Coordinates of C-alpha atoms and ligand atoms in Angstrom, one line a residue:
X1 CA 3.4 1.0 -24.8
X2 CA 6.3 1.5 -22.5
X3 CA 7.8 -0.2 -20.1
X4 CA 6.3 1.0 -17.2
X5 CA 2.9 -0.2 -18.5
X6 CA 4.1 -3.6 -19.6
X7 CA 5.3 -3.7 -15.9
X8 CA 2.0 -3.5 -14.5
X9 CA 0.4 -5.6 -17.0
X10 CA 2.8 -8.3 -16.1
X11 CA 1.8 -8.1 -12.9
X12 CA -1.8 -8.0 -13.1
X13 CA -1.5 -11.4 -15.7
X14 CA 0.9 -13.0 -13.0
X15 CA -1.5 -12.2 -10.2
X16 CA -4.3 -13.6 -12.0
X17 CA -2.6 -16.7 -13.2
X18 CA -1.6 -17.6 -9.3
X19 CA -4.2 -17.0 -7.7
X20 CA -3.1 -13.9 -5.8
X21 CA -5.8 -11.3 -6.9
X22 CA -8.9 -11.9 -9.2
X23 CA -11.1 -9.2 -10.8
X24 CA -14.6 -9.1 -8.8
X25 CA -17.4 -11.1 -9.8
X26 CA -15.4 -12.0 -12.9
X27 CA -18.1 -14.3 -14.2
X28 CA -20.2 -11.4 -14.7
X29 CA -17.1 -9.3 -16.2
X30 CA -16.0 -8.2 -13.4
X31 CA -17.1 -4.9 -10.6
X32 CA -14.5 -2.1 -11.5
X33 CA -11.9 -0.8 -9.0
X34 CA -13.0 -4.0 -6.7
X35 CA -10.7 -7.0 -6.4
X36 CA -11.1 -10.4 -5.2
X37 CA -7.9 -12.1 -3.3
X38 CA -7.6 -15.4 -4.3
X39 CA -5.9 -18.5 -2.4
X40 CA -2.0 -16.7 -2.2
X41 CA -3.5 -13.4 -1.9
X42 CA -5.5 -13.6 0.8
X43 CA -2.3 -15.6 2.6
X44 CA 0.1 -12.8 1.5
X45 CA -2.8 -10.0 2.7
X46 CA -2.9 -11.6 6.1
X47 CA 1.0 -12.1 6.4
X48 CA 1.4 -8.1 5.7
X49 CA -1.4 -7.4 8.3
X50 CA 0.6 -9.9 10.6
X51 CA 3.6 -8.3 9.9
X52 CA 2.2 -5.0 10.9
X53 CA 0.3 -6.0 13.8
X54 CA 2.8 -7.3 15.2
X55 CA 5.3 -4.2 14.7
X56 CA 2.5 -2.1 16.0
X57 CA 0.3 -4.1 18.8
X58 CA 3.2 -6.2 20.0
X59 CA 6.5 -4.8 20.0
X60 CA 4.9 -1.6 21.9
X61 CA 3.2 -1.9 24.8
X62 CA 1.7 1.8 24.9
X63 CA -0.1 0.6 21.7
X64 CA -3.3 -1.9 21.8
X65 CA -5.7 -2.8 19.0
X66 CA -9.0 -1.7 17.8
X67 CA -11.6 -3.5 15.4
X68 CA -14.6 -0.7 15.3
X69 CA -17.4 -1.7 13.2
X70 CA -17.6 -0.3 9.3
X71 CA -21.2 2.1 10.1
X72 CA -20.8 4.7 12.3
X73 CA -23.3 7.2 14.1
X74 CA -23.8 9.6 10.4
X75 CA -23.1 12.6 12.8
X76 CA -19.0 11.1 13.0
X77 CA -18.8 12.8 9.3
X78 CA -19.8 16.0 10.2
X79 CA -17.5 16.1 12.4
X80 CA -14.5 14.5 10.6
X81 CA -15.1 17.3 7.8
X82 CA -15.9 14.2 5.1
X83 CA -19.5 15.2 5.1
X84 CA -18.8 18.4 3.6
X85 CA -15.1 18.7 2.4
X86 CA -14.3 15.2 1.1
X87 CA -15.1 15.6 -2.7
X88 CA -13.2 15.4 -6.0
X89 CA -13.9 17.9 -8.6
X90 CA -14.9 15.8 -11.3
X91 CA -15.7 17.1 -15.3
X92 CA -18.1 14.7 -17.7
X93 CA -17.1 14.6 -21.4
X94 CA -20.5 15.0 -23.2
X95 CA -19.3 12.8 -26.3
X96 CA -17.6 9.5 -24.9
X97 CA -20.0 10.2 -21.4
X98 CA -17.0 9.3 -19.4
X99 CA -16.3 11.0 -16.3
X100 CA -12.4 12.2 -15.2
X101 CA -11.2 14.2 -11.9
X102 CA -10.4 17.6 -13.6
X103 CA -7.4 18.0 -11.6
X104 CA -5.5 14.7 -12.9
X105 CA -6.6 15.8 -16.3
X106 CA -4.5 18.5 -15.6
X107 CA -1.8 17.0 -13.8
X108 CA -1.5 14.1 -16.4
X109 CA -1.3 17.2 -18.8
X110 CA 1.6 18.1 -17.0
X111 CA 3.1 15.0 -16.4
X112 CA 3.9 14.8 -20.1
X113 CA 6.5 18.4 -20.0
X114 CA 8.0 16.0 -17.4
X115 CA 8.4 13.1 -19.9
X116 CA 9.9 15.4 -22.1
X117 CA 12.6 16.4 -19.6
X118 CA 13.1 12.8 -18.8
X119 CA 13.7 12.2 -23.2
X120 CA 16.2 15.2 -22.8
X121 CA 18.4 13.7 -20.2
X122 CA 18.3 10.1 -22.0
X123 CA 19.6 12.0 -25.3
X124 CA 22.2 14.3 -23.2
X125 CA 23.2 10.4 -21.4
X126 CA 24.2 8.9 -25.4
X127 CA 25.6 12.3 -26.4
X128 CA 28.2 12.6 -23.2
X129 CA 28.4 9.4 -22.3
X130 CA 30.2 8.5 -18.7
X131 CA 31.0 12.7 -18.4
X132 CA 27.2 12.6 -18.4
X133 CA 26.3 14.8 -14.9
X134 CA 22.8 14.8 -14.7
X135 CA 22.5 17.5 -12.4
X136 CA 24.2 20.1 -14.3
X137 CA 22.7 18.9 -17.2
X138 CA 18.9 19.3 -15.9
X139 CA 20.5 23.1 -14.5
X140 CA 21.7 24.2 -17.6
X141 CA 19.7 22.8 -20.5
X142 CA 18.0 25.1 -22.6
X143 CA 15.0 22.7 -23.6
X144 CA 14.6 21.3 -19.9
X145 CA 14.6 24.7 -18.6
X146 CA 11.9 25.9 -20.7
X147 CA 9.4 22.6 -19.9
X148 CA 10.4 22.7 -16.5
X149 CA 9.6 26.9 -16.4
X150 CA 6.5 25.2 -17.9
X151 CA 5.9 22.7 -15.3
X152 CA 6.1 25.4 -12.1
X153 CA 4.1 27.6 -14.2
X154 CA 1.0 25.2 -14.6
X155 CA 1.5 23.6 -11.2
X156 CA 1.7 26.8 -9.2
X157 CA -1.9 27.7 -11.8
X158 CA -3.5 24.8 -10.8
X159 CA -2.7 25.1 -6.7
X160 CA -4.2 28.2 -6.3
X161 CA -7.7 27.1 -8.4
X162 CA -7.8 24.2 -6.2
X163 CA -6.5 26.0 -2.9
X164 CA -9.7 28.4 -3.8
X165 CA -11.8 25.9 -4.8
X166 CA -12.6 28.0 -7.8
X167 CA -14.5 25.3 -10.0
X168 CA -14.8 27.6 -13.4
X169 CA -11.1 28.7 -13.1
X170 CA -10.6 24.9 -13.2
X171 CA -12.6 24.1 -16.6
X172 CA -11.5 27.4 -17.7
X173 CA -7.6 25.7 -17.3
X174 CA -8.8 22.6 -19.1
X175 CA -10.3 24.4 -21.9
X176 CA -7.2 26.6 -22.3
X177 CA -4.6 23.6 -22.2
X178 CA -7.2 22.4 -25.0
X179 CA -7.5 18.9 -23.3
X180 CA -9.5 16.4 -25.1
X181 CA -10.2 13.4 -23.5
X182 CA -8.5 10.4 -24.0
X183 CA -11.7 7.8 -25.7
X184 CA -13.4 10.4 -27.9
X185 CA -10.5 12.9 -28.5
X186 CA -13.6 15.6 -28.0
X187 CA -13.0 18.9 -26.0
X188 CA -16.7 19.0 -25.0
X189 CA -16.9 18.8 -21.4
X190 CA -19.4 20.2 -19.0
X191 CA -18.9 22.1 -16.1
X192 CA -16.2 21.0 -13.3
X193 CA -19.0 19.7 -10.2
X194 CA -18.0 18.8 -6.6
X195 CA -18.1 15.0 -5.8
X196 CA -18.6 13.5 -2.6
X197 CA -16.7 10.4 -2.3
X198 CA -18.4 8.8 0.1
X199 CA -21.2 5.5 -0.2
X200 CA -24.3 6.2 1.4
X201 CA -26.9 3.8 2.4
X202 CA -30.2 3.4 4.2
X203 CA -30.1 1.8 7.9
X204 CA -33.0 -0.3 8.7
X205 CA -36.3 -0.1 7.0
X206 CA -37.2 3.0 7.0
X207 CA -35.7 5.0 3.6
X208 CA -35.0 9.1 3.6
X209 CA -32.7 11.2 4.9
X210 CA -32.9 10.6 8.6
X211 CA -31.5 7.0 8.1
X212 CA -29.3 7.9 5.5
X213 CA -25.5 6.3 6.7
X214 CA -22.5 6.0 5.6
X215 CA -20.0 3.2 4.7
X216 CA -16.7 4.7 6.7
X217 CA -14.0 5.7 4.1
X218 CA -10.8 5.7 6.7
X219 CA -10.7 3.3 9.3
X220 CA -9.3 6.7 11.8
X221 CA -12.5 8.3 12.5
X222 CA -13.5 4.6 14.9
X223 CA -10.6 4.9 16.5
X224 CA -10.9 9.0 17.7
X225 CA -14.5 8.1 19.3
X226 CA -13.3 5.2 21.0
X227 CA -10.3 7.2 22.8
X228 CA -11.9 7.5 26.2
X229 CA -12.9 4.0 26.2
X230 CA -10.2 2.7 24.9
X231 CA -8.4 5.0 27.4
X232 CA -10.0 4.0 30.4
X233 CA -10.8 0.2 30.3
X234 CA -7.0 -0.1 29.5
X235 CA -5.7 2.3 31.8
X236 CA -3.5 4.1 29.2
X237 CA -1.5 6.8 29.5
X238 CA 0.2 9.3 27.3
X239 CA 1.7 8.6 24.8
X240 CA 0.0 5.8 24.0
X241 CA -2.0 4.6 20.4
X242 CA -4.5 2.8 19.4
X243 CA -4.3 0.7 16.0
X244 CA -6.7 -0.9 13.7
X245 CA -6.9 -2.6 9.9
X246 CA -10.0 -2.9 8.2
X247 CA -11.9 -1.8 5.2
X248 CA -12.8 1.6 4.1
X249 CA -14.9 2.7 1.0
X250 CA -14.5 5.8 -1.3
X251 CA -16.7 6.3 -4.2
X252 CA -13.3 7.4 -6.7
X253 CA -13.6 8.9 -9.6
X254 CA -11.1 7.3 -11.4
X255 CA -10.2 4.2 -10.4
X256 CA -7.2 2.4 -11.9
X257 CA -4.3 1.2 -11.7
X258 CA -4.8 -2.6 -10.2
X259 CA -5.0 -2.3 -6.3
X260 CA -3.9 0.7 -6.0
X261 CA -6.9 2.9 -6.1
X262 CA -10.1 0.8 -5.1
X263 CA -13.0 1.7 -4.1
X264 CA -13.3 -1.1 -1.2
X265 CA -10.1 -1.1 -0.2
X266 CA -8.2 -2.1 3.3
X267 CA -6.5 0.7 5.2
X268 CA -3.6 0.0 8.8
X269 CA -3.7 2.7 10.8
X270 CA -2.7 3.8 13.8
X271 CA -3.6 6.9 16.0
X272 CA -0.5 8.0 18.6
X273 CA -1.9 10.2 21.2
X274 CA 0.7 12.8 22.5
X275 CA 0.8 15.7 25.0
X276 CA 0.5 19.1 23.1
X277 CA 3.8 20.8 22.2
X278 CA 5.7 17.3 22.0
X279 CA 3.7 16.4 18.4
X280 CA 6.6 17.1 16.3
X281 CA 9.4 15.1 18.3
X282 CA 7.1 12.0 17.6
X283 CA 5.5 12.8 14.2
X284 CA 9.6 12.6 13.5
X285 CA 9.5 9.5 15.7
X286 CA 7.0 7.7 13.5
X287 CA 8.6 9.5 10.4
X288 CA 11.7 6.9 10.9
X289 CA 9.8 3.8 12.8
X290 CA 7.8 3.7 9.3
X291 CA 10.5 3.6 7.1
X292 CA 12.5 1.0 8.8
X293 CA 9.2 -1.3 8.6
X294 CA 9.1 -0.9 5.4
X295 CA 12.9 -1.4 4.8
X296 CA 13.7 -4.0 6.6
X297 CA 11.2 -5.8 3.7
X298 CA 14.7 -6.1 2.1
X299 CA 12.9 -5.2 -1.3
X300 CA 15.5 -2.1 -1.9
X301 CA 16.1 1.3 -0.3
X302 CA 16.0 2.6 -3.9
X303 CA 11.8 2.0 -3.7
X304 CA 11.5 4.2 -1.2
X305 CA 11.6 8.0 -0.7
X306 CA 9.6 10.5 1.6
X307 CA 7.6 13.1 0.3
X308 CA 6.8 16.0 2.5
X309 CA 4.1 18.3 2.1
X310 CA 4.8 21.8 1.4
X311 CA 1.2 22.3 1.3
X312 CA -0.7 20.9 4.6
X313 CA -4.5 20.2 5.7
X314 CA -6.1 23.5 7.5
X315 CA -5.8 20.4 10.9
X316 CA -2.1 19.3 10.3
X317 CA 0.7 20.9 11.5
X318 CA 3.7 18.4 9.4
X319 CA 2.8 15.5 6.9
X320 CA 4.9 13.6 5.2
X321 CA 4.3 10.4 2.2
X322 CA 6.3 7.5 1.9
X323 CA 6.5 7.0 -1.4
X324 CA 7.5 3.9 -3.3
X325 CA 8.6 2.9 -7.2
X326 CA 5.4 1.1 -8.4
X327 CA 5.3 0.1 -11.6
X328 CA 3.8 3.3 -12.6
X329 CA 6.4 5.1 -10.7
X330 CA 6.4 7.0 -7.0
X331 CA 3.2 7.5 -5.4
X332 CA 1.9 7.3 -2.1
X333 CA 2.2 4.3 -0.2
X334 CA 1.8 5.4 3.3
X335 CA 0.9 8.8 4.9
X336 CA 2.6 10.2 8.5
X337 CA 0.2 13.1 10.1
X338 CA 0.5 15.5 12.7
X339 CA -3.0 16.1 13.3
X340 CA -2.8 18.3 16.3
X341 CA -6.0 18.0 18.3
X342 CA -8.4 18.7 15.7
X343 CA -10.2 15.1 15.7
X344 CA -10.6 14.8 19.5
X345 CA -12.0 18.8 19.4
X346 CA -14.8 18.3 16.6
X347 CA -16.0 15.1 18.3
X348 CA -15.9 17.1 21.2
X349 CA -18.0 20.2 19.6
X350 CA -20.3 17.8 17.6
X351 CA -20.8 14.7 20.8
X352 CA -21.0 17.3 23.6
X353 CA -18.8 14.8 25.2
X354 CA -15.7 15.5 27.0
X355 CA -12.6 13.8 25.0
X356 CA -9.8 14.5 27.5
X357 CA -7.0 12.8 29.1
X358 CA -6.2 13.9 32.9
X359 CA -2.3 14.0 32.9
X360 CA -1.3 13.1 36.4
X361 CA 2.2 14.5 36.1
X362 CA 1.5 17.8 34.8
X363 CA -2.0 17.3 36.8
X364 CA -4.2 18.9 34.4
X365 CA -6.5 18.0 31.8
X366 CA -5.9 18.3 27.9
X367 CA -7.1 17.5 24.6
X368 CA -4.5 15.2 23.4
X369 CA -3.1 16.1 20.0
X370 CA -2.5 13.3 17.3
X371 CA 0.3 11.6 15.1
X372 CA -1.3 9.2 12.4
X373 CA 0.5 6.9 10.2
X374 CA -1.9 5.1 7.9
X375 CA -0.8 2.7 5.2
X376 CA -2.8 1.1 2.2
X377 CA -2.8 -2.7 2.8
X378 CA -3.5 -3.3 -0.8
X379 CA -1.4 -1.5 -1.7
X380 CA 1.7 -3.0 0.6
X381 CA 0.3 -5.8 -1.5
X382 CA 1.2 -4.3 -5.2
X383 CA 4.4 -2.3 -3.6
X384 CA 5.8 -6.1 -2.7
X385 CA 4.0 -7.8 -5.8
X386 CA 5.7 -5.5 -8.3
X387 CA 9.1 -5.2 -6.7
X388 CA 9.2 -9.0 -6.0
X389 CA 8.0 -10.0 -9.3
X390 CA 11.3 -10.7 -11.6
X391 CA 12.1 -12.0 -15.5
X392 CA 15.6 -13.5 -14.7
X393 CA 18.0 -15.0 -17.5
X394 CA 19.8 -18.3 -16.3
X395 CA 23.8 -18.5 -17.2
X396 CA 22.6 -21.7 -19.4
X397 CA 20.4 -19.0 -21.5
X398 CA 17.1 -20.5 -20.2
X399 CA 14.7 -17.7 -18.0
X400 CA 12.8 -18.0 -15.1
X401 CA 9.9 -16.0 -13.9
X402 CA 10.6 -15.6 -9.8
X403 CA 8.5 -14.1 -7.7
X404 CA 11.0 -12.8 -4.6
X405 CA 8.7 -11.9 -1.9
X406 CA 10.0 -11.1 1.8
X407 CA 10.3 -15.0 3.1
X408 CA 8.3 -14.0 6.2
X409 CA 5.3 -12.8 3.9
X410 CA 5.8 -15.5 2.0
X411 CA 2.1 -17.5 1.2
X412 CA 4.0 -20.9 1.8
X413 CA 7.3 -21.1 3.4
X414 CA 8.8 -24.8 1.9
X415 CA 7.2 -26.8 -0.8
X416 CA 8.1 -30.3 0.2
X417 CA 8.2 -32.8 -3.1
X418 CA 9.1 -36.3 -3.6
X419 CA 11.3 -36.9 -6.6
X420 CA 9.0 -40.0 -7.9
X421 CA 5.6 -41.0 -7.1
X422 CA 6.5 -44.7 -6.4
X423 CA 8.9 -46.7 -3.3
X424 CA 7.2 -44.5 -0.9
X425 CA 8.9 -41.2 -1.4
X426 CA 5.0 -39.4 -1.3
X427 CA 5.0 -41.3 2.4
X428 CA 8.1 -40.0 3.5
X429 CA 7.5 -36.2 1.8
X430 CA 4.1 -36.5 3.6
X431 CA 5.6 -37.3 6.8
X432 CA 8.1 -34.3 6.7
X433 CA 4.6 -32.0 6.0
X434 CA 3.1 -33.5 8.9
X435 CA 6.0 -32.6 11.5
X436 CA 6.7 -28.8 9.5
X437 CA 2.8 -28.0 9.1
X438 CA 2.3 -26.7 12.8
X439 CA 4.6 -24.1 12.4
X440 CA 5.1 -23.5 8.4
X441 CA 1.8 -23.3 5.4
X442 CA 3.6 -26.1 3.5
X443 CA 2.6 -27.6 0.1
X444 CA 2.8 -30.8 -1.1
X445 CA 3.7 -31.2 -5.0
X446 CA 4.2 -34.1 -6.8
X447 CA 3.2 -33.5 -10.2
X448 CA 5.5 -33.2 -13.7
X449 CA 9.1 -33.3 -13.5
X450 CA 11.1 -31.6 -10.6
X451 CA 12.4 -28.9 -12.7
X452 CA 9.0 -27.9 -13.4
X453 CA 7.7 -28.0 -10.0
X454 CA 10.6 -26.1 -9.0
X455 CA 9.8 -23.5 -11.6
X456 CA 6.4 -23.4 -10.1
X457 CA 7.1 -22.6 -6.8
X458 CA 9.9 -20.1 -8.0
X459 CA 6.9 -18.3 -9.4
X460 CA 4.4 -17.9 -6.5
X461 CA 7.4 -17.2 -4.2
X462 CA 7.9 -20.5 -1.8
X463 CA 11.6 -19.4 -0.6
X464 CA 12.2 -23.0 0.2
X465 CA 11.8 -26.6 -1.8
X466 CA 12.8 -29.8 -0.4
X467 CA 13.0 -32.7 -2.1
X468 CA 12.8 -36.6 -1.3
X469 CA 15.0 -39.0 -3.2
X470 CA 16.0 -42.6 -2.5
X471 CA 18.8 -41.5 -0.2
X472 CA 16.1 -40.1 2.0
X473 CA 14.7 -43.8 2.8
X474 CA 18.3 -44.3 3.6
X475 CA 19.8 -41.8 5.9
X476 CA 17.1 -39.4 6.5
X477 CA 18.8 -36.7 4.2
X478 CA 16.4 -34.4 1.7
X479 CA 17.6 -31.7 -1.0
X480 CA 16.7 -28.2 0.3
X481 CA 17.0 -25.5 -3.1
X482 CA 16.6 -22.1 -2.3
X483 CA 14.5 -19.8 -4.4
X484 CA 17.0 -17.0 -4.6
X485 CA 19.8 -18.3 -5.3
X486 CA 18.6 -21.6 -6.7
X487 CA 21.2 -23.4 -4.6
X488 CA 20.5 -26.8 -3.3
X489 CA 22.0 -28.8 -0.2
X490 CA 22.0 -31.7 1.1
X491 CA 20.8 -31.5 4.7
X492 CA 19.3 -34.2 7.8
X493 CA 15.4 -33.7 8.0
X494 CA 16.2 -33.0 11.7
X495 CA 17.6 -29.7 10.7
X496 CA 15.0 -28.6 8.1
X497 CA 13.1 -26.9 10.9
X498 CA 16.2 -24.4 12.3
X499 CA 16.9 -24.1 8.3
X500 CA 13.6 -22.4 7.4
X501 CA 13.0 -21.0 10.5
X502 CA 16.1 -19.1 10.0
X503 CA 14.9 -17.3 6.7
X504 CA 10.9 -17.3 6.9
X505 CA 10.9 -15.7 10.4
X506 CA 9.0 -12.5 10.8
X507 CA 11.3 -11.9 14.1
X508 CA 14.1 -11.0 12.1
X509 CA 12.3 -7.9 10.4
X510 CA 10.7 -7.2 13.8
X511 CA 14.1 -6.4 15.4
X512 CA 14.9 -4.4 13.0
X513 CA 12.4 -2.2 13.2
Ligands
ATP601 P1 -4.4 9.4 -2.7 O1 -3.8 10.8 -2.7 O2 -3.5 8.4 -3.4 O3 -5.8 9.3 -3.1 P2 -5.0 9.8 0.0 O4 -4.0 10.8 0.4 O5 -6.4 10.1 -0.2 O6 -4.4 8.9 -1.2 P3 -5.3 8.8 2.7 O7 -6.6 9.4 2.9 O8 -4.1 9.5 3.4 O9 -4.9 8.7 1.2 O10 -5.3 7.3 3.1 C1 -4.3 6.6 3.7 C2 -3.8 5.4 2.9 O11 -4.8 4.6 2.4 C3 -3.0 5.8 1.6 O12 -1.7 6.1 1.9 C4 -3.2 4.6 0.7 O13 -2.2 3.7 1.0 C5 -4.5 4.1 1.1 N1 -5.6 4.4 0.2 C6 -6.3 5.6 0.1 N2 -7.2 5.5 -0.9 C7 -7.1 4.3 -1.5 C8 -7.8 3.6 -2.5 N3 -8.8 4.2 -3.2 N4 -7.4 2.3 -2.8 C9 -6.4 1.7 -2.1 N5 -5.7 2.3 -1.1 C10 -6.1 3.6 -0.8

């Protein structure tokens, strides 16, 4: 196994053992690709949503919130294109019955001429040493060119079958790469079929297909047919967006990988609605206002990078993916769409409704065109989970598992702990909850010995732990240890407030952004 997959599995166990994310119905062995958030997920879930509520619904005042409802009139996906285009091409394996996307059996084919390039440049790093340049190395190798010719070769194959939608050409690839699939090692697949990722159920009591609906898989679509009303009652005017989290379903095909591909999952997006011809100024806008949110996390620049597509949606006019290190390396965390007026038109076409704004300075009326920027909340969740998550060796040779999460996402802010359970030191930590509870989730702990409680909250990420002693009764003075740096100082209860408040404050990242 290598490290990458130890990485995840790390996380997964440390989830589980905290209580931050629980397979589904686990009593029952679980519901696959659904997760349950246990009692520090569900606080670190609302924190991030906080977090980018606040960036979004608060710190601009040309952007308001949105909380649609999950069903929507079926005709929305007609519109949207989901009804028809949203599918996965998807190949059975007739021995193990298991069912793959045939494009990421081709890709993950790929992905292993890549591995080999990456084992080439670890050799060339022992041969050269500190002369080691990568670049000239991956420019001029014989063996990298020749998997990388490899690489561009397949890749540019397997655009144009899917650019064409040409379904035989696909199994034809598989068969002529010779991939087996992974559980029975067979290479006895059926035919590559089209697979609509959408969950359909029956509204009210009457079954068939005229109350056949859908459960929404993007949050976007409740936010384009609310524009004019949204418009309207708040008296908006371009530019101005509209932003909403909530959950959206998608029936995938393979679903993996922890969080990050459910099939109930929790999407933030937000719809910017621009006058036509100024789309690119702010998909470039939202391009950098996206990144710094994300930065100013503090987890490291080095997790990030963008991604933009060469290849865009018939609708989109630029796209760009921020991307960030998860355990199983750089995928897509977030996605920033120019989405010209393509939404707004086909609910136009299919509603026979009017979606247009009057602009009073250019005194005409236009079909607004659209910048998206839509973010996986679960998986904000693994991006800070995994990065935060840390095995650190002590200088006295001892280890500690931390969990470093951003202080203002933080599920408690200060654990407050008295150092015995006798002379009323539980009173007086009690007393300090009391006063720090209406601003701060605090927790009270005053089992097993300090350094164990100490190691405890170091693991589920409480930046803060303050400890009563005797000296407390005596001059109102408590121990405050930060979880970072471990450090402990001896400070007046009367400052504890400005103390934490200085770290845990979501203010901080906001002016940032
Ligand atoms: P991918 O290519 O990884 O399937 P996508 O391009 O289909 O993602 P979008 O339709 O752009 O994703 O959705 C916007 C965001 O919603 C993504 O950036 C991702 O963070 C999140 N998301 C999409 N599908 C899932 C899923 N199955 N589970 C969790 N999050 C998801």
């Amino acid at each position: 196994m290598d490290k990458k997959e130890d990485k995840l599995k790390e996380v997964i166990s440390h989830a589980k053992e905290y209580g931050y994310v629980f397979p589904s119905s686990e009593i029952y062995d679980g519901l696959s690709a659904t997760y349950d958030y246990g009692q520090l997920g569900a606080e670190l879930k609302k924190n991030i949503k906080d977090y980018w509520w606040a960036a979004m619904v608060q710190m601009n005042e040309e952007i308001v919130g949105l909380d649609a409802a999950i069903f929507m009139h079926p005709q929305t996906w007609k519109a949207s294109g989901h009804m028809d285009a949203f599918n996965d091409p998807m190949i059975d394996n007739k021995d193990s019955k298991k069912r793959y996307r045939a494009d990421v059996l081709v890709e993950e084919y790929i992905e292993k001429y890549r591995d080999k390039i990456k084992k080439e440049v670890k050799k060339g790093r022992k041969r050269f040493g500190d002369d080691f340049d990568e670049e000239q190395f991956l420019a001029t190798n014989p063996n990298v060119k020749r998997n990388q010719d490899k690489i561009d070769k397949l890749e540019a194959q397997l655009t144009e079958i899917l650019e064409g939608d040409d379904l035989d050409a696909l199994k034809g690839m598989i068969e002529e790469l010779g991939i087996a699939c992974p559980v029975s090692g067979s290479k006895n697949w059926t035919d590559v079929r089209q697979f609509n990722l959408m969950f359909a159920t029956e509204l009210g009591s009457v079954a068939g297909d005229a109350s056949k609906i859908y459960l929404r898989p993007e949050t976007a679509q409740g936010i384009f047919v609310n524009f004019l009303n949204v418009q309207k009652t708040g008296r908006m005017k371009i530019p101005f967006g509209i932003a909403q989290i909530g959950k959206a379903f998608r029936n995938e095909i393979v679903a993996r990988q922890f969080i990050f591909r459910m099939r109930e999952f929790e999407q933030m997006e937000m719809q910017y609605f621009v006058r036509p011809g100024e789309e690119l100024k702010w998909y470039e806008h939202w391009k950098e206002k996206r990144n710094k949110w994300h930065k100013a996390l503090g987890l490291g620049e080095e997790f990030y990078r963008d991604h933009d597509h060469i290849k865009l949606a018939h609708y989109a006019n630029a796209a760009s993916d921020i991307e960030f290190d998860f355990p199983m390396g750089f995928k897509e965390l977030e996605g920033i769409h120019s989405r010209t007026d393509f939404d707004l038109k086909k609910h136009e076409e299919f509603s026979g409704k009017k979606l247009q704004f009057f602009d009073p300075e250019l005194n005409k009326n236009y079909t607004p065109y659209v910048i998206e920027t839509s973010v996986g909340l679960d998986r904000m969740f693994l991006a800070v989970l995994s990065a935060a998550l840390k095995n650190e060796k002590l200088e006295d040779g001892s280890e500690r598992v931390v969990l470093s999460i951003p202080p203002a996402l933080a599920p408690y802010k200060v654990a407050v702990m008295p150092l015995t359970k006798k002379d009323g030191l539980p009173d007086k930590a009690r007393e300090i909850i009391d006063d720090l509870k209406f601003d701060y989730n605090c927790q009270y702990d005053e089992k097993d010995s300090i350094g164990k409680r100490y190691r405890r909250q170091d693991a589920i990420g409480t930046p803060y732990h303050v400890t009563v002693d005797h000296q407390t009764l005596e001059d109102n003075t408590v121990t405050i240890r930060d979880r970072d740096t471990m450090e402990q100082e001896r400070v007046s209860i009367n400052d504890l407030h400005a103390i934490i408040d200085e770290k845990v404050s979501m203010k901080k990242l906001l002016k940032m952004g």
